[in-house]
XYZ file of C-alpha atoms in Angstrom:
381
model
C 24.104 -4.436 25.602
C 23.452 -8.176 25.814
C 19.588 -8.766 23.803
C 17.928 -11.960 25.523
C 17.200 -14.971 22.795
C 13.258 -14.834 23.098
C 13.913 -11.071 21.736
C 15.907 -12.349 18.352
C 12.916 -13.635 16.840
C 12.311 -12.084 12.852
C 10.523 -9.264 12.407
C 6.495 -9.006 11.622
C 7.380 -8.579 7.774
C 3.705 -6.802 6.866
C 4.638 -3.940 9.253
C 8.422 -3.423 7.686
C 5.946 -3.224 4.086
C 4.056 -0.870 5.830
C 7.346 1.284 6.971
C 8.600 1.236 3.513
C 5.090 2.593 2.246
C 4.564 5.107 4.495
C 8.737 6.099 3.758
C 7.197 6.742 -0.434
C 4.340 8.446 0.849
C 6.115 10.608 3.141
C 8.444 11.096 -0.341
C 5.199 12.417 -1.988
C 4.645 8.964 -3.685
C 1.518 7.482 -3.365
C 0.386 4.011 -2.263
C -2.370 2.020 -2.330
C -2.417 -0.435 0.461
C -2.846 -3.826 -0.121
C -0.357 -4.845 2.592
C -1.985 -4.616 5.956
C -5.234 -6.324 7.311
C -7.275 -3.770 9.183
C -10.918 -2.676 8.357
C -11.407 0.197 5.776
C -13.762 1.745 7.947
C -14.137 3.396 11.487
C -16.152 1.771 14.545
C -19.486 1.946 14.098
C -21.204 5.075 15.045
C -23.118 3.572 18.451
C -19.453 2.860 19.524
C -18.104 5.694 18.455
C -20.835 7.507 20.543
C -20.690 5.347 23.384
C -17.118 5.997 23.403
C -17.327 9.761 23.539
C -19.901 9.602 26.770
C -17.564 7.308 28.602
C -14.522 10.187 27.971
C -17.349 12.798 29.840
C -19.151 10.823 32.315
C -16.951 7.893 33.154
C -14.024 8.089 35.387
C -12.096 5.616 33.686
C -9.783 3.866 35.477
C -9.212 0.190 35.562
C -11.749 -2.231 35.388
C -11.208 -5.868 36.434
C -8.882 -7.938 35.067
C -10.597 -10.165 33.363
C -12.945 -7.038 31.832
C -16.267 -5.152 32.610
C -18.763 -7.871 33.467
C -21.921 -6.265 31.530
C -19.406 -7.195 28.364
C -18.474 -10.184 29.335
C -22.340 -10.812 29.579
C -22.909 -9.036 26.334
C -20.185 -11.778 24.796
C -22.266 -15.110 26.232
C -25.680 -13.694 24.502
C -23.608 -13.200 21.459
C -22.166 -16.933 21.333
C -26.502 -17.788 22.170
C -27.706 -15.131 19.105
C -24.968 -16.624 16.812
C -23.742 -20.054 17.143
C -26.455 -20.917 19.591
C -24.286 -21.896 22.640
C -24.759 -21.455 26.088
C -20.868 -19.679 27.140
C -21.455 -18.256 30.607
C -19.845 -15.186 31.262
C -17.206 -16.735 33.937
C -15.524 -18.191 30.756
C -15.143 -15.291 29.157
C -11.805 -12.838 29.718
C -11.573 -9.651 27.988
C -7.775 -8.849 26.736
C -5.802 -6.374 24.940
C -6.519 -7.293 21.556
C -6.157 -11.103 20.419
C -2.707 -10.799 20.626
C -1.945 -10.492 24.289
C -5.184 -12.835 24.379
C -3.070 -15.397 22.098
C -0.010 -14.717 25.146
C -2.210 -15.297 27.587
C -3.462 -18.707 26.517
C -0.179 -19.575 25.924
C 1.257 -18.761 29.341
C -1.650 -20.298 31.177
C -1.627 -24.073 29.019
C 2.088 -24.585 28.230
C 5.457 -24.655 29.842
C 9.081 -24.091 27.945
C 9.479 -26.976 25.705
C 6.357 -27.844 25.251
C 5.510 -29.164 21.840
C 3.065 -26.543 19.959
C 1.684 -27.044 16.602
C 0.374 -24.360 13.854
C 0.075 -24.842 10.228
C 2.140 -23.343 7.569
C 1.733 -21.268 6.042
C 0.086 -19.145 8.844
C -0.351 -16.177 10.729
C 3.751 -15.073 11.835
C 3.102 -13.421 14.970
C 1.886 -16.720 16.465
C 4.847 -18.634 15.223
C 7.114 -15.525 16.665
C 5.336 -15.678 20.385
C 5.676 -19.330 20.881
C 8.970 -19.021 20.165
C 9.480 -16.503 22.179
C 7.482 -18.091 24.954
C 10.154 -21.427 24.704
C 8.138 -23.615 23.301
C 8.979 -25.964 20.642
C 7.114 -24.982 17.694
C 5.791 -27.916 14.818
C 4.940 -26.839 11.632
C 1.833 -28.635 9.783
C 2.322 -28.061 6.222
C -0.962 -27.054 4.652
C -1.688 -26.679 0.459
C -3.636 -26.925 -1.632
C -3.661 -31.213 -1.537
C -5.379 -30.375 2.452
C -7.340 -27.150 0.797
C -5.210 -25.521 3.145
C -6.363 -26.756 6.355
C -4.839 -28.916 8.862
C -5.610 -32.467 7.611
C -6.298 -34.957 10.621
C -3.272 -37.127 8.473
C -1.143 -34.080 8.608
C -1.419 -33.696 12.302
C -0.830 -37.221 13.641
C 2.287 -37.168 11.201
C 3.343 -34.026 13.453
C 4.550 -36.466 16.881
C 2.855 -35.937 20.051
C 1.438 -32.502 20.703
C 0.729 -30.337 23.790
C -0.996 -27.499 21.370
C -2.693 -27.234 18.101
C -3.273 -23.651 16.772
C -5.520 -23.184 14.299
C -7.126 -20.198 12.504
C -10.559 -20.466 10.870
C -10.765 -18.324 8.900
C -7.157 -18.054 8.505
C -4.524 -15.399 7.801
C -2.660 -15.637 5.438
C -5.017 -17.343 3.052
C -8.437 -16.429 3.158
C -9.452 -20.333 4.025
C -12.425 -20.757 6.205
C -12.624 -24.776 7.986
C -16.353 -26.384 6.991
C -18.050 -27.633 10.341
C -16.490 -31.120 9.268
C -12.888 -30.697 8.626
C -13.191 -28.430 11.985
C -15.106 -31.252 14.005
C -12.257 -33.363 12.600
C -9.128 -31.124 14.527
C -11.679 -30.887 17.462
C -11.944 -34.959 17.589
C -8.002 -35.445 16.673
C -7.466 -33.268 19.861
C -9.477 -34.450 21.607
C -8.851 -37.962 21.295
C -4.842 -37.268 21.573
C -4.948 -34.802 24.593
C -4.086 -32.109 22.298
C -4.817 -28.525 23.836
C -6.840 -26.808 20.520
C -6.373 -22.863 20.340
C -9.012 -22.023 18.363
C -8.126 -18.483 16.316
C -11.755 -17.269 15.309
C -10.980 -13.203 15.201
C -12.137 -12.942 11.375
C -15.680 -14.462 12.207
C -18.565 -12.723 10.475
C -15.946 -11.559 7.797
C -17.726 -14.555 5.045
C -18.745 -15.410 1.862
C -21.853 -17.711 1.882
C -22.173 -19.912 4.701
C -20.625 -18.319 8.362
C -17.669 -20.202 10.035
C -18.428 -22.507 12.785
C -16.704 -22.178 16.440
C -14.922 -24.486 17.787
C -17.273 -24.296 20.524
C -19.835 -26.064 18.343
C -18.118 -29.338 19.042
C -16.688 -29.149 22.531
C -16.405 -27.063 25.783
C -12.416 -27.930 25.941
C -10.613 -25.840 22.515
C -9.994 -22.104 23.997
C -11.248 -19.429 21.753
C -9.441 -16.411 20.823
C -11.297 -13.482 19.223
C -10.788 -9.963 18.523
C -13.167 -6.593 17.904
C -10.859 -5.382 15.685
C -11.541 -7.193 12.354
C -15.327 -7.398 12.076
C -16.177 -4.869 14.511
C -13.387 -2.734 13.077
C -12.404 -1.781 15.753
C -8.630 -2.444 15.229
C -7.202 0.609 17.131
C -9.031 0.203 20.077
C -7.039 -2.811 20.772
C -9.854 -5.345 22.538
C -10.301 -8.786 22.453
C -11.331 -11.827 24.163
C -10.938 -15.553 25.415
C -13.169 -18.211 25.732
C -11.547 -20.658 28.157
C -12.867 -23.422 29.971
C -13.597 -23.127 33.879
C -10.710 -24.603 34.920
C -8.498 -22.108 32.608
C -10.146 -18.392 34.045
C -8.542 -17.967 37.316
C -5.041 -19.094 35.808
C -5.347 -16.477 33.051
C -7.035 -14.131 35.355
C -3.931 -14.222 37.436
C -1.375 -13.834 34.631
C -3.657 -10.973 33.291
C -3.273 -9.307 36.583
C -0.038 -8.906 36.864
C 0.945 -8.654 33.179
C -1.539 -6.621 31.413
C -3.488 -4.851 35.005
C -6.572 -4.718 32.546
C -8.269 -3.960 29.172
C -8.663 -0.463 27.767
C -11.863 0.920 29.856
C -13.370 3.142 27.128
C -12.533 0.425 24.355
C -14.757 -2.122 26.609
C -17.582 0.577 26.940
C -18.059 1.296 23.164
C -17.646 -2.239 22.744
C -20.704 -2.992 24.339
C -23.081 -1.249 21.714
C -20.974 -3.353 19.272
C -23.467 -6.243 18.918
C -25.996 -3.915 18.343
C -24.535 -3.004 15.188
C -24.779 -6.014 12.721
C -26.743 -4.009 9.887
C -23.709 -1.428 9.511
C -21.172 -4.210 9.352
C -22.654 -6.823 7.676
C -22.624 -4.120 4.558
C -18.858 -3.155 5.153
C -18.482 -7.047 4.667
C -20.673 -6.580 1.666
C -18.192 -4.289 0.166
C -15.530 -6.733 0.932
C -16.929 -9.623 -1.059
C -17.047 -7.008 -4.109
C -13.433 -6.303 -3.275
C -12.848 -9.758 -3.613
C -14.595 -10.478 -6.717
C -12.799 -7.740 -8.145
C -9.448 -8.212 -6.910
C -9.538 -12.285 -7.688
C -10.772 -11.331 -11.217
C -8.029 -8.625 -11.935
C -5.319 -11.171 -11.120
C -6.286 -13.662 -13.130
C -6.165 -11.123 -15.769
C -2.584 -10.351 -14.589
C -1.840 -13.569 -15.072
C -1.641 -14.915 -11.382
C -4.499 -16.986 -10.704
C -3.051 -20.079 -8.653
C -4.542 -18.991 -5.063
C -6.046 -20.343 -1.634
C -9.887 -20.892 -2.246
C -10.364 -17.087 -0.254
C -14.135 -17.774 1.611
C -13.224 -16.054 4.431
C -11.320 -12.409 6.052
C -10.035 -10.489 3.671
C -6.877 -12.033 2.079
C -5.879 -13.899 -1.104
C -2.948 -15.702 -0.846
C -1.254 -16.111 -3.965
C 1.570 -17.911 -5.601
C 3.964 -15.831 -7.487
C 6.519 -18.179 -8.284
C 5.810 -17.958 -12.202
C 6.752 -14.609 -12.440
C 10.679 -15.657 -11.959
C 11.316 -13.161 -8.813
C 11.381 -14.259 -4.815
C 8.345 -12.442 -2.938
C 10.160 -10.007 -1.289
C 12.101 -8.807 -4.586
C 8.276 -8.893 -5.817
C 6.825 -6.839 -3.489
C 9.829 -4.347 -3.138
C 9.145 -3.751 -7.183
C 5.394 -3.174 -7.056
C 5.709 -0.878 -3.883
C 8.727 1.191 -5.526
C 7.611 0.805 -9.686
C 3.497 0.879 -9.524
C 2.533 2.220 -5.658
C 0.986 -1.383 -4.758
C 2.069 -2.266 -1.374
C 1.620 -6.135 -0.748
C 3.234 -7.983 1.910
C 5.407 -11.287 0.648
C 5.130 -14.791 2.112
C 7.883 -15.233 3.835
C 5.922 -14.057 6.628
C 3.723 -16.354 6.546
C 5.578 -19.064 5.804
C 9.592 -19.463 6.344
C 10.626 -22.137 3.855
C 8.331 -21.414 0.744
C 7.247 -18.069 1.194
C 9.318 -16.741 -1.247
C 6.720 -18.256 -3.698
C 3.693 -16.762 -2.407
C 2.380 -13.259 -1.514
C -0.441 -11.887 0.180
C -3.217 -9.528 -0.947
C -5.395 -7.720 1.241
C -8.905 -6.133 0.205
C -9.734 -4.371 3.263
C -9.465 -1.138 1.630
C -11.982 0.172 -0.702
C -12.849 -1.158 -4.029
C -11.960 1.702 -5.610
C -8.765 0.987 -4.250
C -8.680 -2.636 -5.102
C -9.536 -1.394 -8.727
C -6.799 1.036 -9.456
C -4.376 -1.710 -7.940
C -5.326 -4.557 -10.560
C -5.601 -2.389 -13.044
C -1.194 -1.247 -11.754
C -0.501 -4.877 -11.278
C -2.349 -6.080 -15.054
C -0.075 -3.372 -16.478
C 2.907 -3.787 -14.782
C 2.218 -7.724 -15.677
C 2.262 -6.563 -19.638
C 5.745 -4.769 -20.209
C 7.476 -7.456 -18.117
């Protein structure tokens, strides 16, 4: 059977780390799971309850398109409580997770060819859909000379662009934009008719001052977001865009016919989400001590070259001392000490090898017993 090009992209590399682990668990090994980015905890318990009453009462079939409109009200008095902005709810389209959000935007701004930028390293599934999608995909390089972010240099050495992804904070590396280097892409695209996606799912996830939206600085960037990172929420597979008028009935269309609509009883728990800041501002409490403890503990281990991590729950890492490629690295912790960690290459194509990526979602505990693996592991080598 003949498989179309747009289905030969490379696979999401964190979810073949998460086969292998669940493979040595099923094996009666055990694992601790440093690999995947998804919340350590459940929804909060209004959702969760909100949830259940909508499985009783509600008949649950589809809603709009673009989403129940009491949550896309809910969202516009969340951009007023948080960032202070005035986003009407006729901007606002709720989608099946950021991801078919991400598809959306794409489908509704740019046409096959069209020149789309994202840095590098950065997150894979982005670089896999636009590819996908047709589009001609430009890498901006970004290390530690930019502090990993997209340096307005960087970008106008990139050519004429139709799109400029960015993710703040980001995935892979932890790196949250300050309002000025992110007023700096939103001028650059501005002033070079550059459309900006604006990737702001790991919002409220922060350590010491919170990341600013995109919004902040214009009406034109499009906003992705997400309940499943610091709602946790990840299961329930609900997101949303913030597009500009001119942009809703183009994605409502495509939305229509693609997706029919969001998950109904995802969109009524997600309502008491907002609600709900006290219980997950402490899970992100928990996460900074992750962090502390899991920056700390490789040091110690002897692999302290990372992204500044400010933001999310990642530290990026580079490995390249230790004299193996990150895939040969991550294949020994997982099979030698239990400590699954996802390698660079899919975050970055050309010097991934070098780097690797840590995630703290899970509990400290966790985190502990893992540095205290990888400091060992690091001594007999």
């Amino acid at each position: 059977m003949k498989e179309s090009l747009r289905s030969q992209v490379p696979p999401f590399y964190v979810m073949e780390v998460m086969k292998a682990a669940a493979l040595r668990e099923a094996e009666g090994g055990d694992v601790l799971h440093l690999e995947v980015g998804q919340p350590m905890t459940p929804a909060p318990s209004r959702v969760l309850e909100a949830a259940r009453k909508g499985l009783i009462e509600d008949r649950l079939g589809y809603t709009a398109a673009t989403g129940l409109g009491a949550l896309r009200e809910r969202i516009g008095r969340f951009y007023q409580d948080r960032y202070g902005l005035d986003v009407s709810p006729d901007r606002v389209v709720m989608t099946i997770g950021a991801s078919a959000g991400f598809v959306l935007a794409c489908l509704a701004l740019f046409d096959p060819g069209d020149r789309v930028a994202m840095t590098v390293p950065g997150y894979s599934a982005y670089r896999n859909v636009l590819s996908a999608l047709g589009l001609e995909l430009v890498e901006v390089r970004v290390d530690a000379g930019t502090r990993f972010v997209p340096s307005t240099e960087r970008l106008e050495m990139a050519g004429p662009l139709d799109g400029l992804v960015v993710a703040s904070p980001s995935n892979p590396t932890g790196v949250t934009l300050t309002p000025e280097e992110l007023n700096s892409v939103v001028e650059f695209c501005e002033n070079s008719g550059t459309v900006l996606i604006s990737d702001e799912i790991y919002h409220g996830i922060h350590y010491g001052r919170r990341a600013s939206s995109a919004l902040e600085f214009s009406d034109a960037p499009v906003v992705v977001q997400s309940f499943s990172k610091y709602f946790s929420m990840t299961g329930w597979r609900l997101g949303w865009l913030v597009v500009p008028p001119e942009l809703f009935r183009p994605v409502e269309r495509l939305s229509q016919n693609l997706f029919i609509a969001p998950p109904t009883v995802s969109q009524l728990g997600a309502l008491e989400a907002f609600d709900c800041t006290a219980e997950l501002d402490a899970i992100v409490t928990a996460y900074a001590e992750s962090r502390d403890v899991l920056v700390a503990g490789l040091a110690e281990a002897g692999i302290s070259r990372i992204a500044p991590p400010d933001g999310a729950f990642y530290v990026y890492a580079d490995i390249s001392h230790l004299g193996l490629d990150s895939p040969s690295l991550c294949a020994r912790w997982l099979k030698e000490i239990g400590v699954a960690v996802t390698p660079g290459i899919d975050f970055d194509p050309d010097q991934g090898d070098r780097w690797v990526r840590f995630s703290y979602s899970e509990s400290t505990d966790d985190i502990a017993e893992a540095v205290r693996r990888l400091k060992k592991w690091s001594a007999l080598r």
